[in-house]
Amino acid sequence: MAESSGVTAAASAAAETEPTQPFLRACRGLPADRTPVWLLRQAGRYLPEYRALRERHSLLELIRTPELATEVTLMPVNEFGLDAAIVFSDILPPLVGMGLDLDFVKGDGPQIGSPIASTRDVDLLGTPPAEETMSGTLEAIRLVRAELEPRGVPVIGFAGAPFTLASYAIEGGTSKDFTRTKAFMLSEPAAWKRLLTKLATVQADYLLAQARAGAQALQVFDSWAGRALGREDYLRYVAPHNRELFAAVARAGVPVINFSLGVSAYLAEAAACGGDVVGLDWQLPLDEAWRRVGFERPVQGNLDPASLLAPWRELRARIDDVLDRADGRPGHVFNVGHGLVPQTPVDNVRRLVEHVHERTSA
Ligand code: CP3
């Protein structure tokens, strides 16, 4: 009798700690009853409802108003039956709390008003708590969680990695060659270290706050380090700060996805910086990238988002290729290898989600 109640207690403890949602199961390397799918930039300009809302509100208004951010977050989830929602925000608003000016200019993308140009500018940056500076997004996470909890759809929070944010803070916008960023990094190595340390501190605090607000997974976007730097510079100027960020966020108690773009030349090293799940871009075939990361580690990816611009037959073949290469191993989250583009036909998103679910359902 004592023995059987022990077994029951152990089983119910396991039931408490083992998630049931396919996305959260895959993030822990557990088998799931279908391959979960969500898509980078799933809430965005390819959606007519989003474009309609954007005619009335600026991007920053959508991000800072919890009810509007919630509405946008839910649009693709309600429309396509995705397995996770990513809170609608951007990686750049946390820079405002540190003292930088941010605007999104139609056609030109993000602009930082007075970019960092000196070591003094680095020392003037603040590191205020996210609860004060990002309260709109934290509230949106609470609202989305309340809405989606009964439907079993988890909410993902996110932040930018230190190098990617430093590149915006120094260049003043998106860069092609990262000249100013690299000049600063190489000329002022001590200030560079202080800058990336401040950015890692602020993003770690922000990610932990998102988990406390209800985010059930967290994704770190390092969009540009891999494009800007060779392996040795990455290891010297970026990896220590990414390690610091992932180590701090490991305390959140939710899975963390390390999505570092363009790092095919040093994928294992980028993955070794931390995170539970490795987000893969579309440059390597999924099986080869997964082998480099190690099959014991869950991965997310990695369809080229341009595939969604192709006719269905071609798109389906490319989805099947990703699934064939994943080979039914537990620990695969289906996703695109970079954000959906505004020209993406809505019907292709719908068919993609249906196809992944149909093909992989147990
Ligand atoms: O649905 C989602 O995926 C969540 C929302 C989200 C946005 N930005 C909204 C957004 C996420 C996860 C981001 C991350 C982000 N933002 C990254 C990392 C991912 C990546 O793509 O590499 C980066 C580098 C940024 C910075 C940024 N924001 C740029 C370069 C741009 C302009 C280019 C573009 O795509 O328009 C933005 C604007 C932005 N962020 C839009 C959206 C939906 C476009 C919005 C609009 O004008 O309505």
CSV table of N, CA and C in Angstrom, one decimal, residues 168-327:
chain,number,residue,atom,x,y,z
A,168,TYR,N,22.6,48.3,-33.4
A,168,TYR,CA,21.6,49.3,-33.6
A,168,TYR,C,22.0,50.6,-32.8
A,169,ALA,N,22.5,50.4,-31.6
A,169,ALA,CA,22.9,51.6,-30.7
A,169,ALA,C,24.0,52.4,-31.3
A,170,ILE,N,24.9,51.7,-32.0
A,170,ILE,CA,26.1,52.4,-32.6
A,170,ILE,C,25.8,52.9,-34.0
A,171,GLU,N,25.2,52.0,-34.9
A,171,GLU,CA,25.0,52.4,-36.3
A,171,GLU,C,23.8,53.4,-36.4
A,172,GLY,N,22.9,53.3,-35.5
A,172,GLY,CA,21.7,54.2,-35.6
A,172,GLY,C,20.6,53.5,-36.4
A,173,GLY,N,20.8,52.3,-36.9
A,173,GLY,CA,19.8,51.6,-37.7
A,173,GLY,C,20.3,50.3,-38.1
A,174,THR,N,19.6,49.7,-39.1
A,174,THR,CA,20.1,48.4,-39.6
A,174,THR,C,21.3,48.7,-40.5
A,175,SER,N,22.3,47.9,-40.4
A,175,SER,CA,23.5,48.1,-41.2
A,175,SER,C,23.8,47.0,-42.2
A,176,LYS,N,24.5,47.3,-43.3
A,176,LYS,CA,24.9,46.3,-44.2
A,176,LYS,C,26.2,45.7,-43.8
A,177,ASP,N,27.1,46.5,-43.4
A,177,ASP,CA,28.5,46.0,-43.1
A,177,ASP,C,29.0,46.2,-41.7
A,178,PHE,N,28.3,46.8,-40.9
A,178,PHE,CA,28.6,47.0,-39.4
A,178,PHE,C,30.0,47.7,-39.2
A,179,THR,N,30.3,48.6,-40.1
A,179,THR,CA,31.6,49.3,-40.1
A,179,THR,C,31.8,50.1,-38.7
A,180,ARG,N,30.8,50.9,-38.4
A,180,ARG,CA,31.0,51.7,-37.1
A,180,ARG,C,31.1,50.8,-35.9
A,181,THR,N,30.2,49.7,-35.9
A,181,THR,CA,30.2,48.8,-34.7
A,181,THR,C,31.6,48.1,-34.6
A,182,LYS,N,32.1,47.7,-35.7
A,182,LYS,CA,33.4,47.0,-35.6
A,182,LYS,C,34.5,47.9,-35.3
A,183,ALA,N,34.4,49.2,-35.9
A,183,ALA,CA,35.5,50.2,-35.6
A,183,ALA,C,35.5,50.4,-34.1
A,184,PHE,N,34.3,50.6,-33.5
A,184,PHE,CA,34.2,50.8,-32.0
A,184,PHE,C,34.8,49.7,-31.2
A,185,MET,N,34.3,48.5,-31.6
A,185,MET,CA,34.7,47.2,-30.9
A,185,MET,C,36.3,47.1,-30.9
A,186,LEU,N,36.9,47.4,-32.1
A,186,LEU,CA,38.3,47.2,-32.2
A,186,LEU,C,39.1,48.3,-31.6
A,187,SER,N,38.5,49.6,-31.6
A,187,SER,CA,39.3,50.7,-31.1
A,187,SER,C,39.1,50.9,-29.6
A,188,GLU,N,38.0,50.6,-29.1
A,188,GLU,CA,37.7,50.8,-27.7
A,188,GLU,C,37.2,49.5,-27.0
A,189,PRO,N,38.1,48.5,-26.9
A,189,PRO,CA,37.7,47.2,-26.4
A,189,PRO,C,37.2,47.3,-25.0
A,190,ALA,N,37.7,48.2,-24.1
A,190,ALA,CA,37.2,48.2,-22.7
A,190,ALA,C,35.8,48.8,-22.7
A,191,ALA,N,35.5,49.9,-23.5
A,191,ALA,CA,34.2,50.4,-23.5
A,191,ALA,C,33.2,49.4,-24.2
A,192,TRP,N,33.7,48.7,-25.2
A,192,TRP,CA,32.9,47.7,-25.8
A,192,TRP,C,32.4,46.7,-24.8
A,193,LYS,N,33.3,46.2,-24.0
A,193,LYS,CA,33.0,45.3,-22.9
A,193,LYS,C,31.9,45.9,-22.0
A,194,ARG,N,32.1,47.1,-21.6
A,194,ARG,CA,31.1,47.7,-20.7
A,194,ARG,C,29.8,47.8,-21.4
A,195,LEU,N,29.8,48.2,-22.6
A,195,LEU,CA,28.5,48.3,-23.4
A,195,LEU,C,27.8,47.0,-23.4
A,196,LEU,N,28.5,45.9,-23.8
A,196,LEU,CA,27.8,44.6,-24.0
A,196,LEU,C,27.4,44.1,-22.6
A,197,THR,N,28.2,44.4,-21.6
A,197,THR,CA,27.8,43.9,-20.2
A,197,THR,C,26.5,44.6,-19.8
A,198,LYS,N,26.4,45.9,-20.1
A,198,LYS,CA,25.2,46.7,-19.7
A,198,LYS,C,24.0,46.1,-20.5
A,199,LEU,N,24.2,45.8,-21.8
A,199,LEU,CA,23.1,45.3,-22.6
A,199,LEU,C,22.7,43.9,-22.1
A,200,ALA,N,23.7,43.1,-21.8
A,200,ALA,CA,23.4,41.7,-21.3
A,200,ALA,C,22.6,41.8,-19.9
A,201,THR,N,23.0,42.7,-19.1
A,201,THR,CA,22.3,42.9,-17.8
A,201,THR,C,20.9,43.3,-18.0
A,202,VAL,N,20.7,44.3,-18.8
A,202,VAL,CA,19.3,44.8,-19.0
A,202,VAL,C,18.4,43.7,-19.7
A,203,GLN,N,19.0,43.0,-20.7
A,203,GLN,CA,18.2,42.0,-21.4
A,203,GLN,C,17.9,40.8,-20.4
A,204,ALA,N,18.8,40.4,-19.6
A,204,ALA,CA,18.6,39.3,-18.7
A,204,ALA,C,17.5,39.7,-17.7
A,205,ASP,N,17.5,40.9,-17.2
A,205,ASP,CA,16.5,41.4,-16.3
A,205,ASP,C,15.1,41.4,-17.0
A,206,TYR,N,15.1,41.8,-18.2
A,206,TYR,CA,13.9,41.9,-19.0
A,206,TYR,C,13.3,40.5,-19.3
A,207,LEU,N,14.2,39.6,-19.7
A,207,LEU,CA,13.7,38.2,-19.9
A,207,LEU,C,13.2,37.5,-18.7
A,208,LEU,N,13.8,37.7,-17.5
A,208,LEU,CA,13.3,37.2,-16.3
A,208,LEU,C,12.0,37.8,-15.9
A,209,ALA,N,11.8,39.1,-16.2
A,209,ALA,CA,10.6,39.7,-15.9
A,209,ALA,C,9.5,39.2,-16.8
A,210,GLN,N,9.8,38.9,-18.0
A,210,GLN,CA,8.8,38.3,-19.0
A,210,GLN,C,8.4,36.9,-18.5
A,211,ALA,N,9.3,36.1,-17.9
A,211,ALA,CA,8.9,34.8,-17.4
A,211,ALA,C,8.0,35.0,-16.2
A,212,ARG,N,8.4,36.0,-15.3
A,212,ARG,CA,7.5,36.2,-14.1
A,212,ARG,C,6.1,36.7,-14.6
A,213,ALA,N,6.0,37.4,-15.7
A,213,ALA,CA,4.7,37.9,-16.2
A,213,ALA,C,3.9,36.8,-16.8
A,214,GLY,N,4.5,35.6,-17.1
A,214,GLY,CA,3.8,34.5,-17.6
A,214,GLY,C,4.3,33.9,-18.9
A,215,ALA,N,5.4,34.4,-19.4
A,215,ALA,CA,6.0,33.8,-20.6
A,215,ALA,C,6.5,32.4,-20.3
A,216,GLN,N,6.1,31.4,-21.1
A,216,GLN,CA,6.4,30.0,-20.8
A,216,GLN,C,7.7,29.5,-21.6
A,217,ALA,N,8.2,30.4,-22.5
A,217,ALA,CA,9.5,30.1,-23.1
A,217,ALA,C,10.0,31.5,-23.5
A,218,LEU,N,11.4,31.5,-23.7
A,218,LEU,CA,12.0,32.8,-24.0
A,218,LEU,C,12.9,32.6,-25.2
A,219,GLN,N,12.9,33.6,-26.1
A,219,GLN,CA,13.8,33.5,-27.2
A,219,GLN,C,14.8,34.6,-27.3
A,220,VAL,N,16.1,34.4,-27.5
A,220,VAL,CA,17.1,35.4,-27.6
A,220,VAL,C,17.4,35.5,-29.1
A,221,PHE,N,17.3,36.7,-29.7
A,221,PHE,CA,17.6,36.9,-31.1
A,221,PHE,C,19.0,37.5,-31.3
A,222,ASP,N,20.0,36.7,-31.8
A,222,ASP,CA,21.2,37.4,-32.2
A,222,ASP,C,21.3,37.4,-33.7
A,223,SER,N,20.6,38.5,-34.2
A,223,SER,CA,20.4,38.5,-35.7
A,223,SER,C,21.7,38.9,-36.5
A,224,TRP,N,22.6,39.6,-35.9
A,224,TRP,CA,23.7,40.2,-36.7
A,224,TRP,C,25.1,39.8,-36.4
A,225,ALA,N,25.4,39.2,-35.2
A,225,ALA,CA,26.8,38.9,-34.9
A,225,ALA,C,27.3,37.9,-36.0
A,226,GLY,N,26.6,36.9,-36.4
A,226,GLY,CA,27.0,36.0,-37.4
A,226,GLY,C,27.3,36.6,-38.7
A,227,ARG,N,26.5,37.6,-39.0
A,227,ARG,CA,26.7,38.3,-40.3
A,227,ARG,C,27.9,39.2,-40.3
A,228,ALA,N,28.2,39.8,-39.1
A,228,ALA,CA,29.2,40.8,-39.0
A,228,ALA,C,30.6,40.2,-38.7
A,229,LEU,N,30.7,39.1,-38.0
A,229,LEU,CA,32.0,38.7,-37.4
A,229,LEU,C,32.4,37.3,-37.8
A,230,GLY,N,33.7,37.2,-38.0
A,230,GLY,CA,34.4,35.8,-38.2
A,230,GLY,C,34.4,35.1,-36.8
A,231,ARG,N,34.8,33.9,-36.9
A,231,ARG,CA,34.7,33.1,-35.7
A,231,ARG,C,35.6,33.6,-34.5
A,232,GLU,N,36.8,34.0,-34.8
A,232,GLU,CA,37.7,34.4,-33.7
A,232,GLU,C,37.2,35.7,-33.0
A,233,ASP,N,36.7,36.6,-33.8
A,233,ASP,CA,36.1,37.8,-33.2
A,233,ASP,C,34.9,37.5,-32.5
A,234,TYR,N,34.0,36.6,-33.0
A,234,TYR,CA,32.8,36.2,-32.3
A,234,TYR,C,33.2,35.6,-30.9
A,235,LEU,N,34.2,34.8,-30.9
A,235,LEU,CA,34.6,34.1,-29.6
A,235,LEU,C,35.1,35.1,-28.6
A,236,ARG,N,35.8,36.1,-29.1
A,236,ARG,CA,36.5,37.1,-28.3
A,236,ARG,C,35.5,38.2,-27.8
A,237,TYR,N,34.7,38.8,-28.7
A,237,TYR,CA,34.0,40.0,-28.4
A,237,TYR,C,32.5,39.8,-28.2
A,238,VAL,N,32.0,38.6,-28.5
A,238,VAL,CA,30.5,38.4,-28.4
A,238,VAL,C,30.2,37.2,-27.4
A,239,ALA,N,30.9,36.1,-27.6
A,239,ALA,CA,30.5,34.8,-26.9
A,239,ALA,C,30.5,35.0,-25.4
A,240,PRO,N,31.5,35.7,-24.8
A,240,PRO,CA,31.4,35.9,-23.3
A,240,PRO,C,30.2,36.5,-22.8
A,241,HIS,N,29.7,37.5,-23.6
A,241,HIS,CA,28.5,38.3,-23.2
A,241,HIS,C,27.2,37.4,-23.4
A,242,ASN,N,27.2,36.6,-24.5
A,242,ASN,CA,26.0,35.8,-24.7
A,242,ASN,C,26.0,34.7,-23.6
A,243,ARG,N,27.2,34.2,-23.2
A,243,ARG,CA,27.2,33.2,-22.1
A,243,ARG,C,26.7,33.8,-20.8
A,244,GLU,N,27.1,35.0,-20.6
A,244,GLU,CA,26.6,35.7,-19.4
A,244,GLU,C,25.1,35.8,-19.4
A,245,LEU,N,24.5,36.2,-20.6
A,245,LEU,CA,23.1,36.4,-20.7
A,245,LEU,C,22.4,35.0,-20.5
A,246,PHE,N,22.8,34.0,-21.2
A,246,PHE,CA,22.1,32.7,-21.1
A,246,PHE,C,22.3,32.1,-19.7
A,247,ALA,N,23.4,32.3,-19.0
A,247,ALA,CA,23.6,31.8,-17.7
A,247,ALA,C,22.6,32.5,-16.7
A,248,ALA,N,22.4,33.8,-16.9
A,248,ALA,CA,21.5,34.6,-16.0
A,248,ALA,C,20.0,34.1,-16.3
A,249,VAL,N,19.7,33.9,-17.5
A,249,VAL,CA,18.3,33.6,-17.9
A,249,VAL,C,17.9,32.1,-17.6
A,250,ALA,N,19.0,31.3,-17.4
A,250,ALA,CA,18.7,29.9,-17.0
A,250,ALA,C,17.9,29.8,-15.7
A,251,ARG,N,18.0,30.8,-14.9
A,251,ARG,CA,17.2,30.8,-13.6
A,251,ARG,C,15.7,31.1,-13.8
A,252,ALA,N,15.3,31.4,-15.1
A,252,ALA,CA,13.9,31.7,-15.3
A,252,ALA,C,13.0,30.5,-15.1
A,253,GLY,N,13.5,29.3,-15.2
A,253,GLY,CA,12.7,28.1,-15.0
A,253,GLY,C,11.8,27.8,-16.2
A,254,VAL,N,12.1,28.4,-17.4
A,254,VAL,CA,11.4,28.1,-18.6
A,254,VAL,C,12.4,27.9,-19.7
A,255,PRO,N,12.1,27.1,-20.8
A,255,PRO,CA,13.0,26.9,-21.8
A,255,PRO,C,13.4,28.2,-22.5
A,256,VAL,N,14.7,28.2,-22.9
A,256,VAL,CA,15.3,29.4,-23.6
A,256,VAL,C,15.8,29.0,-24.9
A,257,ILE,N,15.4,29.7,-26.0
A,257,ILE,CA,15.8,29.4,-27.3
A,257,ILE,C,16.9,30.4,-27.8
A,258,ASN,N,18.0,29.8,-28.2
A,258,ASN,CA,19.2,30.6,-28.6
A,258,ASN,C,19.1,30.6,-30.2
A,259,PHE,N,18.6,31.8,-30.7
A,259,PHE,CA,18.5,31.9,-32.1
A,259,PHE,C,19.6,32.9,-32.6
A,260,SER,N,20.7,32.3,-33.1
A,260,SER,CA,21.8,33.1,-33.6
A,260,SER,C,21.9,32.9,-35.1
A,261,LEU,N,21.6,34.0,-35.9
A,261,LEU,CA,21.5,33.9,-37.3
A,261,LEU,C,22.9,34.0,-38.0
A,262,GLY,N,23.1,33.3,-39.1
A,262,GLY,CA,24.3,33.4,-39.9
A,262,GLY,C,25.6,32.9,-39.3
A,263,VAL,N,25.4,32.0,-38.3
A,263,VAL,CA,26.6,31.5,-37.6
A,263,VAL,C,27.0,30.1,-38.1
A,264,SER,N,26.7,29.7,-39.4
A,264,SER,CA,27.0,28.4,-39.9
A,264,SER,C,28.5,28.1,-39.8
A,265,ALA,N,29.4,29.2,-39.8
A,265,ALA,CA,30.8,29.0,-39.8
A,265,ALA,C,31.3,28.6,-38.4
A,266,TYR,N,30.4,28.8,-37.4
A,266,TYR,CA,30.7,28.5,-36.0
A,266,TYR,C,29.5,28.2,-35.2
A,267,LEU,N,28.6,27.3,-35.8
A,267,LEU,CA,27.3,27.0,-35.1
A,267,LEU,C,27.5,26.3,-33.8
A,268,ALA,N,28.4,25.4,-33.7
A,268,ALA,CA,28.6,24.7,-32.4
A,268,ALA,C,29.1,25.7,-31.3
A,269,GLU,N,29.9,26.6,-31.7
A,269,GLU,CA,30.4,27.6,-30.7
A,269,GLU,C,29.3,28.5,-30.3
A,270,ALA,N,28.5,28.9,-31.2
A,270,ALA,CA,27.3,29.8,-30.9
A,270,ALA,C,26.3,29.1,-30.0
A,271,ALA,N,26.1,27.8,-30.3
A,271,ALA,CA,25.1,27.0,-29.5
A,271,ALA,C,25.7,26.8,-28.1
A,272,ALA,N,27.0,26.7,-28.0
A,272,ALA,CA,27.6,26.4,-26.7
A,272,ALA,C,27.5,27.6,-25.8
A,273,CYS,N,27.1,28.8,-26.3
A,273,CYS,CA,26.9,30.0,-25.4
A,273,CYS,C,25.8,29.7,-24.4
A,274,GLY,N,24.8,28.9,-24.8
A,274,GLY,CA,23.8,28.5,-23.8
A,274,GLY,C,22.4,28.5,-24.5
A,275,GLY,N,21.4,28.3,-23.7
A,275,GLY,CA,20.0,28.1,-24.1
A,275,GLY,C,19.7,26.7,-24.2
A,276,ASP,N,18.4,26.3,-24.0
A,276,ASP,CA,18.0,24.9,-24.0
A,276,ASP,C,17.8,24.4,-25.5
A,277,VAL,N,17.2,25.3,-26.3
A,277,VAL,CA,16.9,25.0,-27.7
A,277,VAL,C,17.7,25.8,-28.6
A,278,VAL,N,18.2,25.2,-29.7
A,278,VAL,CA,19.0,26.0,-30.6
A,278,VAL,C,18.1,26.4,-31.9
A,279,GLY,N,17.9,27.7,-32.1
A,279,GLY,CA,17.2,28.1,-33.3
A,279,GLY,C,18.1,28.1,-34.5
A,280,LEU,N,17.7,27.4,-35.5
A,280,LEU,CA,18.5,27.3,-36.7
A,280,LEU,C,18.0,28.2,-37.8
A,281,ASP,N,19.0,28.9,-38.5
A,281,ASP,CA,18.5,29.7,-39.7
A,281,ASP,C,18.5,28.7,-40.8
A,282,TRP,N,18.2,29.2,-42.1
A,282,TRP,CA,17.9,28.3,-43.2
A,282,TRP,C,19.2,27.9,-44.0
A,283,GLN,N,20.4,28.3,-43.5
A,283,GLN,CA,21.5,28.1,-44.4
A,283,GLN,C,22.0,26.7,-44.6
A,284,LEU,N,21.9,25.9,-43.5
A,284,LEU,CA,22.3,24.5,-43.6
A,284,LEU,C,21.1,23.6,-43.6
A,285,PRO,N,21.1,22.5,-44.3
A,285,PRO,CA,20.0,21.5,-44.1
A,285,PRO,C,19.9,21.1,-42.7
A,286,LEU,N,18.6,20.9,-42.2
A,286,LEU,CA,18.3,20.7,-40.8
A,286,LEU,C,19.1,19.6,-40.2
A,287,ASP,N,19.3,18.5,-40.9
A,287,ASP,CA,20.0,17.3,-40.2
A,287,ASP,C,21.4,17.7,-40.0
A,288,GLU,N,22.1,18.4,-41.0
A,288,GLU,CA,23.5,18.7,-40.8
A,288,GLU,C,23.7,19.7,-39.6
A,289,ALA,N,22.8,20.7,-39.6
A,289,ALA,CA,22.9,21.7,-38.5
A,289,ALA,C,22.6,21.0,-37.2
A,290,TRP,N,21.6,20.1,-37.1
A,290,TRP,CA,21.3,19.4,-35.8
A,290,TRP,C,22.5,18.5,-35.4
A,291,ARG,N,23.1,17.9,-36.3
A,291,ARG,CA,24.3,17.0,-36.0
A,291,ARG,C,25.4,17.9,-35.4
A,292,ARG,N,25.6,19.1,-35.9
A,292,ARG,CA,26.7,19.9,-35.4
A,292,ARG,C,26.3,20.4,-34.0
A,293,VAL,N,25.1,20.6,-33.7
A,293,VAL,CA,24.6,21.1,-32.4
A,293,VAL,C,24.6,19.9,-31.4
A,294,GLY,N,24.4,18.7,-31.9
A,294,GLY,CA,24.2,17.5,-31.1
A,294,GLY,C,22.8,17.2,-31.0
A,295,PHE,N,22.5,15.9,-31.4
A,295,PHE,CA,21.1,15.5,-31.5
A,295,PHE,C,20.4,15.4,-30.1
A,296,GLU,N,21.2,15.5,-29.0
A,296,GLU,CA,20.5,15.5,-27.7
A,296,GLU,C,19.9,16.9,-27.4
A,297,ARG,N,20.2,17.9,-28.1
A,297,ARG,CA,19.7,19.2,-27.9
A,297,ARG,C,18.5,19.5,-28.8
A,298,PRO,N,17.4,20.0,-28.2
A,298,PRO,CA,16.3,20.3,-29.1
A,298,PRO,C,16.6,21.5,-30.1
A,299,VAL,N,16.0,21.5,-31.3
A,299,VAL,CA,16.3,22.5,-32.3
A,299,VAL,C,14.9,23.1,-32.8
A,300,GLN,N,15.0,24.3,-33.3
A,300,GLN,CA,13.9,24.9,-33.9
A,300,GLN,C,14.3,25.4,-35.3
A,301,GLY,N,13.4,25.1,-36.3
A,301,GLY,CA,13.7,25.6,-37.6
A,301,GLY,C,13.2,24.7,-38.7
A,302,ASN,N,13.7,24.8,-39.9
A,302,ASN,CA,14.5,25.9,-40.4
A,302,ASN,C,14.2,26.1,-41.9
A,303,LEU,N,12.9,26.2,-42.2
A,303,LEU,CA,12.5,26.4,-43.6
A,303,LEU,C,12.9,27.9,-44.0
A,304,ASP,N,13.5,28.0,-45.2
A,304,ASP,CA,13.7,29.3,-45.8
A,304,ASP,C,12.4,30.1,-45.9
A,305,PRO,N,12.2,31.2,-45.3
A,305,PRO,CA,10.9,31.9,-45.4
A,305,PRO,C,10.6,32.3,-46.8
A,306,ALA,N,11.5,32.4,-47.8
A,306,ALA,CA,11.2,32.6,-49.2
A,306,ALA,C,10.4,31.4,-49.8
A,307,SER,N,10.5,30.3,-49.1
A,307,SER,CA,9.7,29.1,-49.6
A,307,SER,C,8.2,29.4,-49.7
A,308,LEU,N,7.8,30.3,-48.8
A,308,LEU,CA,6.4,30.6,-48.7
A,308,LEU,C,5.9,31.5,-49.9
A,309,LEU,N,6.9,32.0,-50.7
A,309,LEU,CA,6.6,32.8,-51.9
A,309,LEU,C,6.4,31.8,-53.1
A,310,ALA,N,6.7,30.5,-52.9
A,310,ALA,CA,6.6,29.6,-54.0
A,310,ALA,C,5.2,29.0,-54.1
A,311,PRO,N,4.9,28.4,-55.3
A,311,PRO,CA,3.6,27.7,-55.4
A,311,PRO,C,3.6,26.5,-54.4
A,312,TRP,N,2.3,26.1,-54.1
A,312,TRP,CA,2.2,25.1,-53.0
A,312,TRP,C,3.0,23.9,-53.2
A,313,ARG,N,3.0,23.3,-54.4
A,313,ARG,CA,3.8,22.1,-54.7
A,313,ARG,C,5.2,22.2,-54.2
A,314,GLU,N,5.8,23.3,-54.6
A,314,GLU,CA,7.2,23.6,-54.2
A,314,GLU,C,7.3,23.8,-52.7
A,315,LEU,N,6.4,24.6,-52.2
A,315,LEU,CA,6.5,24.9,-50.7
A,315,LEU,C,6.3,23.6,-49.9
A,316,ARG,N,5.4,22.7,-50.4
A,316,ARG,CA,5.1,21.5,-49.7
A,316,ARG,C,6.4,20.6,-49.7
A,317,ALA,N,7.0,20.5,-50.9
A,317,ALA,CA,8.3,19.7,-51.0
A,317,ALA,C,9.3,20.2,-50.0
A,318,ARG,N,9.4,21.5,-49.8
A,318,ARG,CA,10.4,22.1,-48.9
A,318,ARG,C,10.1,21.9,-47.4
A,319,ILE,N,8.8,21.9,-47.1
A,319,ILE,CA,8.3,21.6,-45.7
A,319,ILE,C,8.7,20.1,-45.5
A,320,ASP,N,8.3,19.3,-46.5
A,320,ASP,CA,8.6,17.8,-46.3
A,320,ASP,C,10.1,17.6,-46.1
A,321,ASP,N,10.9,18.3,-46.8
A,321,ASP,CA,12.4,18.1,-46.7
A,321,ASP,C,12.8,18.4,-45.3
A,322,VAL,N,12.3,19.5,-44.7
A,322,VAL,CA,12.7,19.8,-43.3
A,322,VAL,C,12.2,18.7,-42.4
A,323,LEU,N,11.0,18.2,-42.6
A,323,LEU,CA,10.4,17.1,-41.7
A,323,LEU,C,11.2,15.8,-41.9
A,324,ASP,N,11.5,15.5,-43.2
A,324,ASP,CA,12.3,14.3,-43.4
A,324,ASP,C,13.6,14.3,-42.7
A,325,ARG,N,14.3,15.5,-42.8
A,325,ARG,CA,15.6,15.6,-42.1
A,325,ARG,C,15.5,15.6,-40.6
A,326,ALA,N,14.3,16.0,-40.0
A,326,ALA,CA,14.1,15.9,-38.6
A,326,ALA,C,13.9,14.5,-38.2
A,327,ASP,N,13.3,13.7,-39.2
A,327,ASP,CA,13.2,12.3,-39.0
A,327,ASP,C,12.5,11.8,-37.8
